[in-house]
C-alpha cells in the first residue's frame, strides 16, 4: 500500500496518474483506472469515484492506492468523477478490508459491500424512491436535481440507469447525492426502514430547570396541584435512574393521569417530544459513572489494566452476574477520558436494549448505536460522527467494526463466544471478534473479550499466554450460582411415547415459584408447535419439497413450515403414503409449550419469545420490558432468552429437552451445549435468593451435564480440549469448509470428488470428505461438503488457501461444473 504514504501532489507532477480501485463486487482482484488531468487534484485514497466497469455498468468504487505505474496488459479507462471531497474511509479501514478478504477468502469488494452503508455504494442496480413527504415544491433544487425530482414525482421510483439517461453521464452521482441529502428521495433500502419506524413520546424537562437553584425555587413555591408535584418528582427520579423517560413509563411510575401531565406541560415545566424509538437520540453529553466496583471487581479491573500494558488482548472470564458489564463501563470511562474512542461489540444488537440503556445512563450522548435496522440517514450520521471523533463510544453488532474510527483505544467484545459474531452468508464470512483483534492492532489499541462461557479458542489462547486472562468467580451481591437439578425423563414414560413437556418435579417447582410471586424462564431450542408429525400407521413424515428436512407444525397459523427455506404448506390430515388420518406429534416446540402451560397454569401470565413471536422491530424489546416490569410471570423461549439478559426476579429456569442440545452432529456440540445451559442457568437468581435450575434429559450420563451442574468451566475446558487435540480440531487446527451446491445430485457429488482429488496429493491428510451434510438438500440445491483441517502454520495455510482458490477457478473452467456454486468458509462455526 505504498501509495498511501506518498504525497498526492508528487504523484500528480508526473504526467499520468492511476488508481487501484475497490468495486463492491466479488472480483478476483482490484482493477486500475486512470485519473484524467482535470480530476487529479481532487483524488485521495479513501475517496469514492465513479467508474465504468465492463460495457456500461457504473459503480461507486473506492480508491485504495494512487500510483504512476501504467498497467502493461491493458489500456486503463478514465474515472468519470470524484464523489467525495474528503475520504470516507481511512487507511486502517482499508487495511482491515484487505485482511478480511485475505483471511476469509473473498474479495475486498465483498468486504467493502458489507462495510459501507448502501448510501455509499450506489450502482446501476440501485433504485431511488420518491420521498412523498418532500412534496412538489422543487424551488430549492438546481436544474439537474429538478429533472430527476420531477421524474421521481411522476414515476415514484427510478433505476440508476434511468437517471443516467436523463442527465449528462458525467455527473449523475453528485446529483443523486444532493437529492438524498435534501431528502427528495431515498435509496430503496432506506425506505424499507422508514416505514417500520415507531414513535414514542418522551418527556424532557424545560432546560431552565436543569439548573438546581431554579428547580428548587420552582418546587419551594409550588402552589396547588400536589399531584402535579408528585408527578414532577417521579420524573426527576426516573430521569436519574433511567437516563430517559417515556410518557407511559412516567404515568405508570407516578400513577398520575394524562390530564395531570398535561397540566405540567401547559405550565412549560415538562416538554413532550415525539421520537422515533431507536433513532439516534440526542442525549445530553455527560459522563456519569457513579457506582463503585466491589473489591473483587476492582481487583479484576486493576489486573486487566496491568495485563494491557503487555498484551493487546485480554479475556475476562467472569461467571454470570459477576458484574462484567460494570467493569466494561469503568474501563470505557478510562479510555474516553484519555480522548480515545471505544467500540462495544455485541452479538445481536436487536436483543440488547438492556445494555443500551445501561450504557446510555452513564455515557449519555457520547454513545452511538449502529444498527442494521437503522435507516441510511441515521447510519451516515453515525458514520460521519465517528469520523470526526464527535462520537466516543459505538455500540453495535459485527458490522460496527467497519466504522471509520480515527482514535480507537479499546474494543470490548461482549459475549465473545457467541456464534452471531460470525457472518454466515453472504461473504465476507468473517468473525467480528477475530477481525477486531487484527483491527485493534492497527491502532495499537486494546481488545477485551468477555464471557461467562468463553469459546474454546479464546480460553486456549489465554492459557497459552497469547491473551491476558482475568477471572471473576463471585456474583455481585454474593448470590450463589443456581443449584442445578437433573431430571431423568426416562423415568417418566408416557403411554403414547410422546415426549414429556413438564416433569412432575418441574411442575411443582413452577407452582412454588408462582406462589411466591417469582418469575420463571423455560428454555426449548425448537420453535413452532411440533417438529414432527408422524403417521401413526406407517410412520410417514411430511417433508419439504425443496429441502431434505421434515416440516414443523405451527398451530397458530395451522401450517407446516420448513425451517430451512421458510416455505409454508397447508397442514396435512391424510397420510400421503397410506391414507391414514391418524397423526401423532413427536416432540414439542415453544408454541406447544406455551399452549400447554396456559392449560395447566391458567392464572399465570405466560409469554413466548422466539423469532415467530417477535417478528416486529420492537416486539422483542417490549417483551423484555414487560418481563422486567413483572407483567409476565413465565417466559418460554428459544436461544433468545439466553442472550445476557439481566432480570431481577427470576428464581427458576427449566431446560425442557437437553437431549436435543447434546445430540448435534458437530464437533462443537459439547461447547455449544455447555454454553447454552450455563447461560440460561445464569438467568436464575441473579439478585436476591439463590436460583434453581432444572434440566430435563434422558441421557443423564452425558459428561457436559456434570460440568454444568458444577458450574465448572475450567473442568469442562480440560475435558473438551483433549478431544479437540485428539481429533485435530480447532484450536489445534484451522478449518476451512468448502460447500458445493447444484440442483443435480450427481453433478454436485462429481464436482466435489473432482475438486478433492486434485488437492489429494498435497493436502490429503488434512481433508475430510467430500461428504453429504446431514441436511443434503436445501432450496432445491443438493449439497456436498469438504472440510480442511490445516496445521496452524501461516505459510502453509496461505499455500493451502491459494491452492483452493486455484482449484475453484479450475473447476469453473470445466464446462460440466461451471454452474456448481462453491462457497468457502474459513473458521466455520
Ligand atoms: P454480568 O455482565 O457479569 O452478567 P452484570 O454486569 O449484568 O453481570 O451485573 C449483574 C447485576 O449486578 C446488574 O444488575 C448490575 O447492575 C449489578 N451490579 C454488578 N456490579 C455492581 C456494582 N459494582 N455496583 C452496582 N451494581 C452492580
Ligand atoms: Zn401412513
Ligand atoms: Zn424447505
PDB file of C-alpha atoms in Angstrom, residues 53-287:
ATOM      1  CA  UNK A  53     -16.850  -1.459 -15.474  1.00  0.00           C
ATOM      2  CA  UNK A  54     -17.445  -3.704 -18.451  1.00  0.00           C
ATOM      3  CA  UNK A  55     -19.549  -2.168 -21.142  1.00  0.00           C
ATOM      4  CA  UNK A  56     -21.530   0.445 -19.304  1.00  0.00           C
ATOM      5  CA  UNK A  57     -22.162  -0.591 -15.716  1.00  0.00           C
ATOM      6  CA  UNK A  58     -21.381   2.218 -13.335  1.00  0.00           C
ATOM      7  CA  UNK A  59     -20.178   1.840  -9.800  1.00  0.00           C
ATOM      8  CA  UNK A  60     -19.054   3.956  -6.934  1.00  0.00           C
ATOM      9  CA  UNK A  61     -15.647   2.499  -6.129  1.00  0.00           C
ATOM     10  CA  UNK A  62     -13.100   3.482  -3.529  1.00  0.00           C
ATOM     11  CA  UNK A  63      -9.566   4.500  -4.303  1.00  0.00           C
ATOM     12  CA  UNK A  64      -7.255   2.186  -2.472  1.00  0.00           C
ATOM     13  CA  UNK A  65      -3.980   3.425  -3.893  1.00  0.00           C
ATOM     14  CA  UNK A  66      -2.695   6.061  -6.305  1.00  0.00           C
ATOM     15  CA  UNK A  67       0.377   5.432  -8.410  1.00  0.00           C
ATOM     16  CA  UNK A  68       2.194   6.230 -11.659  1.00  0.00           C
ATOM     17  CA  UNK A  69       2.637   2.721 -12.991  1.00  0.00           C
ATOM     18  CA  UNK A  70       0.717   2.284 -16.176  1.00  0.00           C
ATOM     19  CA  UNK A  71      -0.638  -1.257 -16.403  1.00  0.00           C
ATOM     20  CA  UNK A  72       1.270  -3.165 -19.053  1.00  0.00           C
ATOM     21  CA  UNK A  73      -1.506  -5.503 -20.132  1.00  0.00           C
ATOM     22  CA  UNK A  74      -4.333  -3.130 -20.944  1.00  0.00           C
ATOM     23  CA  UNK A  75      -5.298   0.471 -21.518  1.00  0.00           C
ATOM     24  CA  UNK A  76      -6.993   1.710 -18.343  1.00  0.00           C
ATOM     25  CA  UNK A  77     -10.187   3.716 -18.640  1.00  0.00           C
ATOM     26  CA  UNK A  78     -10.624   7.114 -17.053  1.00  0.00           C
ATOM     27  CA  UNK A  79     -12.607   7.534 -13.901  1.00  0.00           C
ATOM     28  CA  UNK A  80     -15.708   9.619 -14.539  1.00  0.00           C
ATOM     29  CA  UNK A  81     -15.949  11.606 -11.399  1.00  0.00           C
ATOM     30  CA  UNK A  82     -14.829  12.090  -7.819  1.00  0.00           C
ATOM     31  CA  UNK A  83     -17.693  11.740  -5.366  1.00  0.00           C
ATOM     32  CA  UNK A  84     -16.146  12.804  -2.086  1.00  0.00           C
ATOM     33  CA  UNK A  85     -14.174  15.871  -1.223  1.00  0.00           C
ATOM     34  CA  UNK A  86     -12.673  14.030   1.750  1.00  0.00           C
ATOM     35  CA  UNK A  87     -12.017  10.303   2.248  1.00  0.00           C
ATOM     36  CA  UNK A  88     -14.938   8.360   3.704  1.00  0.00           C
ATOM     37  CA  UNK A  89     -12.631   5.645   4.993  1.00  0.00           C
ATOM     38  CA  UNK A  90      -9.060   5.779   6.158  1.00  0.00           C
ATOM     39  CA  UNK A  91      -6.025   3.635   5.783  1.00  0.00           C
ATOM     40  CA  UNK A  92      -6.886   1.437   8.765  1.00  0.00           C
ATOM     41  CA  UNK A  93     -10.322   0.553   7.428  1.00  0.00           C
ATOM     42  CA  UNK A  94      -8.965  -0.405   4.029  1.00  0.00           C
ATOM     43  CA  UNK A  95      -6.268  -2.483   5.692  1.00  0.00           C
ATOM     44  CA  UNK A  96      -8.978  -4.288   7.612  1.00  0.00           C
ATOM     45  CA  UNK A  97     -10.841  -4.987   4.371  1.00  0.00           C
ATOM     46  CA  UNK A  98      -7.684  -6.325   2.830  1.00  0.00           C
ATOM     47  CA  UNK A  99      -7.021  -8.548   5.798  1.00  0.00           C
ATOM     48  CA  UNK A 100     -10.572  -9.905   5.922  1.00  0.00           C
ATOM     49  CA  UNK A 101     -10.522 -10.617   2.193  1.00  0.00           C
ATOM     50  CA  UNK A 102      -7.271 -12.493   2.523  1.00  0.00           C
ATOM     51  CA  UNK A 103      -8.138 -14.366   5.695  1.00  0.00           C
ATOM     52  CA  UNK A 104     -11.725 -15.283   4.860  1.00  0.00           C
ATOM     53  CA  UNK A 105     -11.054 -15.901   1.165  1.00  0.00           C
ATOM     54  CA  UNK A 106     -13.243 -13.335  -0.528  1.00  0.00           C
ATOM     55  CA  UNK A 107     -12.730 -10.132  -2.474  1.00  0.00           C
ATOM     56  CA  UNK A 108     -12.033  -6.712  -0.981  1.00  0.00           C
ATOM     57  CA  UNK A 109     -15.097  -5.592  -2.907  1.00  0.00           C
ATOM     58  CA  UNK A 110     -17.281  -8.044  -0.992  1.00  0.00           C
ATOM     59  CA  UNK A 111     -15.882  -6.688   2.265  1.00  0.00           C
ATOM     60  CA  UNK A 112     -16.499  -3.155   1.053  1.00  0.00           C
ATOM     61  CA  UNK A 113     -20.089  -4.077   0.232  1.00  0.00           C
ATOM     62  CA  UNK A 114     -20.593  -5.329   3.782  1.00  0.00           C
ATOM     63  CA  UNK A 115     -18.710  -2.433   5.326  1.00  0.00           C
ATOM     64  CA  UNK A 116     -20.364   0.581   3.755  1.00  0.00           C
ATOM     65  CA  UNK A 117     -23.939   1.717   4.304  1.00  0.00           C
ATOM     66  CA  UNK A 118     -25.703   1.274   0.985  1.00  0.00           C
ATOM     67  CA  UNK A 119     -25.904   5.011   0.549  1.00  0.00           C
ATOM     68  CA  UNK A 120     -22.196   4.920  -0.252  1.00  0.00           C
ATOM     69  CA  UNK A 121     -22.492   2.079  -2.714  1.00  0.00           C
ATOM     70  CA  UNK A 122     -24.773   3.308  -5.461  1.00  0.00           C
ATOM     71  CA  UNK A 123     -24.577   1.088  -8.521  1.00  0.00           C
ATOM     72  CA  UNK A 124     -26.540   0.616 -11.721  1.00  0.00           C
ATOM     73  CA  UNK A 125     -28.983  -1.625  -9.863  1.00  0.00           C
ATOM     74  CA  UNK A 126     -29.738   0.968  -7.228  1.00  0.00           C
ATOM     75  CA  UNK A 127     -33.319   2.131  -7.090  1.00  0.00           C
ATOM     76  CA  UNK A 128     -34.215   5.615  -5.966  1.00  0.00           C
ATOM     77  CA  UNK A 129     -37.589   6.127  -4.393  1.00  0.00           C
ATOM     78  CA  UNK A 130     -39.540   9.341  -4.250  1.00  0.00           C
ATOM     79  CA  UNK A 131     -39.956  10.752  -0.746  1.00  0.00           C
ATOM     80  CA  UNK A 132     -43.612  11.759  -0.709  1.00  0.00           C
ATOM     81  CA  UNK A 133     -43.055  13.899   2.343  1.00  0.00           C
ATOM     82  CA  UNK A 134     -40.899  16.266   0.317  1.00  0.00           C
ATOM     83  CA  UNK A 135     -43.909  17.364  -1.664  1.00  0.00           C
ATOM     84  CA  UNK A 136     -43.755  19.022  -5.061  1.00  0.00           C
ATOM     85  CA  UNK A 137     -42.189  22.363  -4.322  1.00  0.00           C
ATOM     86  CA  UNK A 138     -38.901  21.988  -6.167  1.00  0.00           C
ATOM     87  CA  UNK A 139     -37.890  25.628  -5.995  1.00  0.00           C
ATOM     88  CA  UNK A 140     -34.868  24.827  -3.843  1.00  0.00           C
ATOM     89  CA  UNK A 141     -33.422  22.480  -6.447  1.00  0.00           C
ATOM     90  CA  UNK A 142     -30.998  23.240  -9.216  1.00  0.00           C
ATOM     91  CA  UNK A 143     -31.610  22.302 -12.798  1.00  0.00           C
ATOM     92  CA  UNK A 144     -30.286  18.737 -12.722  1.00  0.00           C
ATOM     93  CA  UNK A 145     -31.875  17.994  -9.379  1.00  0.00           C
ATOM     94  CA  UNK A 146     -35.152  19.319 -10.720  1.00  0.00           C
ATOM     95  CA  UNK A 147     -35.106  16.983 -13.720  1.00  0.00           C
ATOM     96  CA  UNK A 148     -34.718  13.939 -11.508  1.00  0.00           C
ATOM     97  CA  UNK A 149     -37.102  15.116  -8.802  1.00  0.00           C
ATOM     98  CA  UNK A 150     -39.742  15.661 -11.406  1.00  0.00           C
ATOM     99  CA  UNK A 151     -39.281  12.264 -12.959  1.00  0.00           C
ATOM    100  CA  UNK A 152     -39.428  10.718  -9.488  1.00  0.00           C
ATOM    101  CA  UNK A 153     -42.558  12.614  -8.690  1.00  0.00           C
ATOM    102  CA  UNK A 154     -44.267  11.085 -11.684  1.00  0.00           C
ATOM    103  CA  UNK A 155     -42.771   7.585 -11.721  1.00  0.00           C
ATOM    104  CA  UNK A 156     -42.299   7.212  -7.935  1.00  0.00           C
ATOM    105  CA  UNK A 157     -39.100   5.254  -8.457  1.00  0.00           C
ATOM    106  CA  UNK A 158     -36.153   5.332 -10.815  1.00  0.00           C
ATOM    107  CA  UNK A 159     -33.345   2.983 -11.577  1.00  0.00           C
ATOM    108  CA  UNK A 160     -29.909   4.485 -11.670  1.00  0.00           C
ATOM    109  CA  UNK A 161     -29.713   3.636 -15.357  1.00  0.00           C
ATOM    110  CA  UNK A 162     -32.810   5.723 -15.942  1.00  0.00           C
ATOM    111  CA  UNK A 163     -31.248   8.626 -14.088  1.00  0.00           C
ATOM    112  CA  UNK A 164     -28.225   8.248 -16.314  1.00  0.00           C
ATOM    113  CA  UNK A 165     -30.406   8.595 -19.376  1.00  0.00           C
ATOM    114  CA  UNK A 166     -31.918  11.774 -18.023  1.00  0.00           C
ATOM    115  CA  UNK A 167     -28.673  13.513 -17.174  1.00  0.00           C
ATOM    116  CA  UNK A 168     -25.320  14.048 -18.737  1.00  0.00           C
ATOM    117  CA  UNK A 169     -23.481  10.904 -17.699  1.00  0.00           C
ATOM    118  CA  UNK A 170     -20.520  12.613 -16.108  1.00  0.00           C
ATOM    119  CA  UNK A 171     -22.269  13.954 -13.056  1.00  0.00           C
ATOM    120  CA  UNK A 172     -25.020  11.559 -12.112  1.00  0.00           C
ATOM    121  CA  UNK A 173     -23.713  10.636  -8.690  1.00  0.00           C
ATOM    122  CA  UNK A 174     -23.206  14.092  -7.256  1.00  0.00           C
ATOM    123  CA  UNK A 175     -26.771  14.971  -8.227  1.00  0.00           C
ATOM    124  CA  UNK A 176     -28.147  11.865  -6.534  1.00  0.00           C
ATOM    125  CA  UNK A 177     -26.069  12.550  -3.504  1.00  0.00           C
ATOM    126  CA  UNK A 178     -27.550  16.019  -3.215  1.00  0.00           C
ATOM    127  CA  UNK A 179     -31.075  14.727  -3.759  1.00  0.00           C
ATOM    128  CA  UNK A 180     -30.649  12.240  -0.952  1.00  0.00           C
ATOM    129  CA  UNK A 181     -29.198  14.887   1.319  1.00  0.00           C
ATOM    130  CA  UNK A 182     -32.115  17.159   0.537  1.00  0.00           C
ATOM    131  CA  UNK A 183     -34.440  14.219   1.270  1.00  0.00           C
ATOM    132  CA  UNK A 184     -36.097  14.344  -2.133  1.00  0.00           C
ATOM    133  CA  UNK A 185     -35.547  10.618  -2.487  1.00  0.00           C
ATOM    134  CA  UNK A 186     -34.288   7.514  -0.690  1.00  0.00           C
ATOM    135  CA  UNK A 187     -32.142   4.649  -1.750  1.00  0.00           C
ATOM    136  CA  UNK A 188     -34.614   1.780  -1.659  1.00  0.00           C
ATOM    137  CA  UNK A 189     -33.202   0.185   1.452  1.00  0.00           C
ATOM    138  CA  UNK A 190     -33.794   3.353   3.419  1.00  0.00           C
ATOM    139  CA  UNK A 191     -37.444   3.246   2.572  1.00  0.00           C
ATOM    140  CA  UNK A 192     -37.899  -0.197   3.979  1.00  0.00           C
ATOM    141  CA  UNK A 193     -36.831   1.137   7.351  1.00  0.00           C
ATOM    142  CA  UNK A 194     -38.659   4.412   7.184  1.00  0.00           C
ATOM    143  CA  UNK A 195     -41.949   2.550   7.290  1.00  0.00           C
ATOM    144  CA  UNK A 196     -41.251   0.475  10.361  1.00  0.00           C
ATOM    145  CA  UNK A 197     -40.050   3.338  12.498  1.00  0.00           C
ATOM    146  CA  UNK A 198     -42.030   3.568  15.683  1.00  0.00           C
ATOM    147  CA  UNK A 199     -42.683   6.798  17.533  1.00  0.00           C
ATOM    148  CA  UNK A 200     -42.768   7.155  21.258  1.00  0.00           C
ATOM    149  CA  UNK A 201     -43.439  10.207  23.344  1.00  0.00           C
ATOM    150  CA  UNK A 202     -40.569  11.144  25.614  1.00  0.00           C
ATOM    151  CA  UNK A 203     -40.721  13.628  28.431  1.00  0.00           C
ATOM    152  CA  UNK A 204     -37.996  16.166  28.947  1.00  0.00           C
ATOM    153  CA  UNK A 205     -37.751  18.902  31.494  1.00  0.00           C
ATOM    154  CA  UNK A 206     -37.593  22.518  30.432  1.00  0.00           C
ATOM    155  CA  UNK A 207     -33.825  23.115  30.370  1.00  0.00           C
ATOM    156  CA  UNK A 208     -34.332  26.134  32.634  1.00  0.00           C
ATOM    157  CA  UNK A 209     -34.849  23.668  35.472  1.00  0.00           C
ATOM    158  CA  UNK A 210     -31.681  21.760  34.835  1.00  0.00           C
ATOM    159  CA  UNK A 211     -30.273  24.476  36.987  1.00  0.00           C
ATOM    160  CA  UNK A 212     -30.632  23.188  40.551  1.00  0.00           C
ATOM    161  CA  UNK A 213     -31.477  26.560  42.057  1.00  0.00           C
ATOM    162  CA  UNK A 214     -34.186  27.218  39.537  1.00  0.00           C
ATOM    163  CA  UNK A 215     -35.629  23.797  40.220  1.00  0.00           C
ATOM    164  CA  UNK A 216     -35.531  24.250  43.983  1.00  0.00           C
ATOM    165  CA  UNK A 217     -37.142  27.627  43.591  1.00  0.00           C
ATOM    166  CA  UNK A 218     -39.901  26.130  41.492  1.00  0.00           C
ATOM    167  CA  UNK A 219     -40.659  23.395  43.997  1.00  0.00           C
ATOM    168  CA  UNK A 220     -40.483  25.617  47.063  1.00  0.00           C
ATOM    169  CA  UNK A 221     -43.042  27.910  45.584  1.00  0.00           C
ATOM    170  CA  UNK A 222     -45.343  25.211  44.361  1.00  0.00           C
ATOM    171  CA  UNK A 223     -48.944  26.348  44.671  1.00  0.00           C
ATOM    172  CA  UNK A 224     -51.821  23.982  44.467  1.00  0.00           C
ATOM    173  CA  UNK A 225     -51.817  20.779  42.435  1.00  0.00           C
ATOM    174  CA  UNK A 226     -49.864  18.435  44.732  1.00  0.00           C
ATOM    175  CA  UNK A 227     -50.462  15.611  42.244  1.00  0.00           C
ATOM    176  CA  UNK A 228     -48.518  17.527  39.671  1.00  0.00           C
ATOM    177  CA  UNK A 229     -45.661  17.985  42.094  1.00  0.00           C
ATOM    178  CA  UNK A 230     -45.636  14.252  42.701  1.00  0.00           C
ATOM    179  CA  UNK A 231     -45.546  13.721  39.003  1.00  0.00           C
ATOM    180  CA  UNK A 232     -42.571  16.040  38.676  1.00  0.00           C
ATOM    181  CA  UNK A 233     -40.758  14.198  41.461  1.00  0.00           C
ATOM    182  CA  UNK A 234     -41.409  10.904  39.717  1.00  0.00           C
ATOM    183  CA  UNK A 235     -39.962  12.376  36.583  1.00  0.00           C
ATOM    184  CA  UNK A 236     -36.835  13.545  38.388  1.00  0.00           C
ATOM    185  CA  UNK A 237     -36.401  10.133  39.912  1.00  0.00           C
ATOM    186  CA  UNK A 238     -36.848   8.312  36.602  1.00  0.00           C
ATOM    187  CA  UNK A 239     -34.519  10.540  34.647  1.00  0.00           C
ATOM    188  CA  UNK A 240     -31.854   9.904  37.250  1.00  0.00           C
ATOM    189  CA  UNK A 241     -32.203   6.149  37.254  1.00  0.00           C
ATOM    190  CA  UNK A 242     -33.133   5.512  33.628  1.00  0.00           C
ATOM    191  CA  UNK A 243     -31.467   8.372  31.791  1.00  0.00           C
ATOM    192  CA  UNK A 244     -34.626   8.964  29.780  1.00  0.00           C
ATOM    193  CA  UNK A 245     -38.321   8.989  30.440  1.00  0.00           C
ATOM    194  CA  UNK A 246     -41.129   7.884  28.179  1.00  0.00           C
ATOM    195  CA  UNK A 247     -44.675   9.032  28.733  1.00  0.00           C
ATOM    196  CA  UNK A 248     -46.035   5.554  29.530  1.00  0.00           C
ATOM    197  CA  UNK A 249     -43.195   4.905  31.980  1.00  0.00           C
ATOM    198  CA  UNK A 250     -43.827   8.186  33.770  1.00  0.00           C
ATOM    199  CA  UNK A 251     -47.566   7.697  34.047  1.00  0.00           C
ATOM    200  CA  UNK A 252     -47.065   4.202  35.331  1.00  0.00           C
ATOM    201  CA  UNK A 253     -44.439   5.182  37.867  1.00  0.00           C
ATOM    202  CA  UNK A 254     -46.385   8.150  39.227  1.00  0.00           C
ATOM    203  CA  UNK A 255     -49.866   6.731  38.914  1.00  0.00           C
ATOM    204  CA  UNK A 256     -50.803  10.148  37.551  1.00  0.00           C
ATOM    205  CA  UNK A 257     -53.318  10.837  34.839  1.00  0.00           C
ATOM    206  CA  UNK A 258     -52.845  12.176  31.372  1.00  0.00           C
ATOM    207  CA  UNK A 259     -54.564  15.403  32.440  1.00  0.00           C
ATOM    208  CA  UNK A 260     -52.104  15.980  35.285  1.00  0.00           C
ATOM    209  CA  UNK A 261     -49.211  15.545  32.907  1.00  0.00           C
ATOM    210  CA  UNK A 262     -50.878  17.921  30.523  1.00  0.00           C
ATOM    211  CA  UNK A 263     -51.053  20.460  33.343  1.00  0.00           C
ATOM    212  CA  UNK A 264     -47.269  20.384  33.765  1.00  0.00           C
ATOM    213  CA  UNK A 265     -46.780  20.660  30.046  1.00  0.00           C
ATOM    214  CA  UNK A 266     -49.067  23.687  29.897  1.00  0.00           C
ATOM    215  CA  UNK A 267     -47.044  25.284  32.688  1.00  0.00           C
ATOM    216  CA  UNK A 268     -43.999  24.793  30.468  1.00  0.00           C
ATOM    217  CA  UNK A 269     -42.242  22.725  33.113  1.00  0.00           C
ATOM    218  CA  UNK A 270     -42.184  19.459  31.203  1.00  0.00           C
ATOM    219  CA  UNK A 271     -41.964  19.131  27.458  1.00  0.00           C
ATOM    220  CA  UNK A 272     -43.257  16.354  25.281  1.00  0.00           C
ATOM    221  CA  UNK A 273     -41.093  15.140  22.471  1.00  0.00           C
ATOM    222  CA  UNK A 274     -42.088  12.597  19.860  1.00  0.00           C
ATOM    223  CA  UNK A 275     -39.108  10.496  18.933  1.00  0.00           C
ATOM    224  CA  UNK A 276     -38.611   7.578  16.696  1.00  0.00           C
ATOM    225  CA  UNK A 277     -37.599   4.829  19.025  1.00  0.00           C
ATOM    226  CA  UNK A 278     -34.119   3.518  18.237  1.00  0.00           C
ATOM    227  CA  UNK A 279     -33.306   6.597  16.253  1.00  0.00           C
ATOM    228  CA  UNK A 280     -30.165   8.416  17.167  1.00  0.00           C
ATOM    229  CA  UNK A 281     -31.055  10.003  20.365  1.00  0.00           C
ATOM    230  CA  UNK A 282     -29.784  13.352  21.319  1.00  0.00           C
ATOM    231  CA  UNK A 283     -28.959  12.615  24.862  1.00  0.00           C
ATOM    232  CA  UNK A 284     -27.006  15.205  26.808  1.00  0.00           C
ATOM    233  CA  UNK A 285     -23.255  14.963  26.581  1.00  0.00           C
ATOM    234  CA  UNK A 286     -22.373  13.895  30.058  1.00  0.00           C
ATOM    235  CA  UNK A 287     -20.376  11.182  31.676  1.00  0.00           C
TER     236      UNK A 287
END
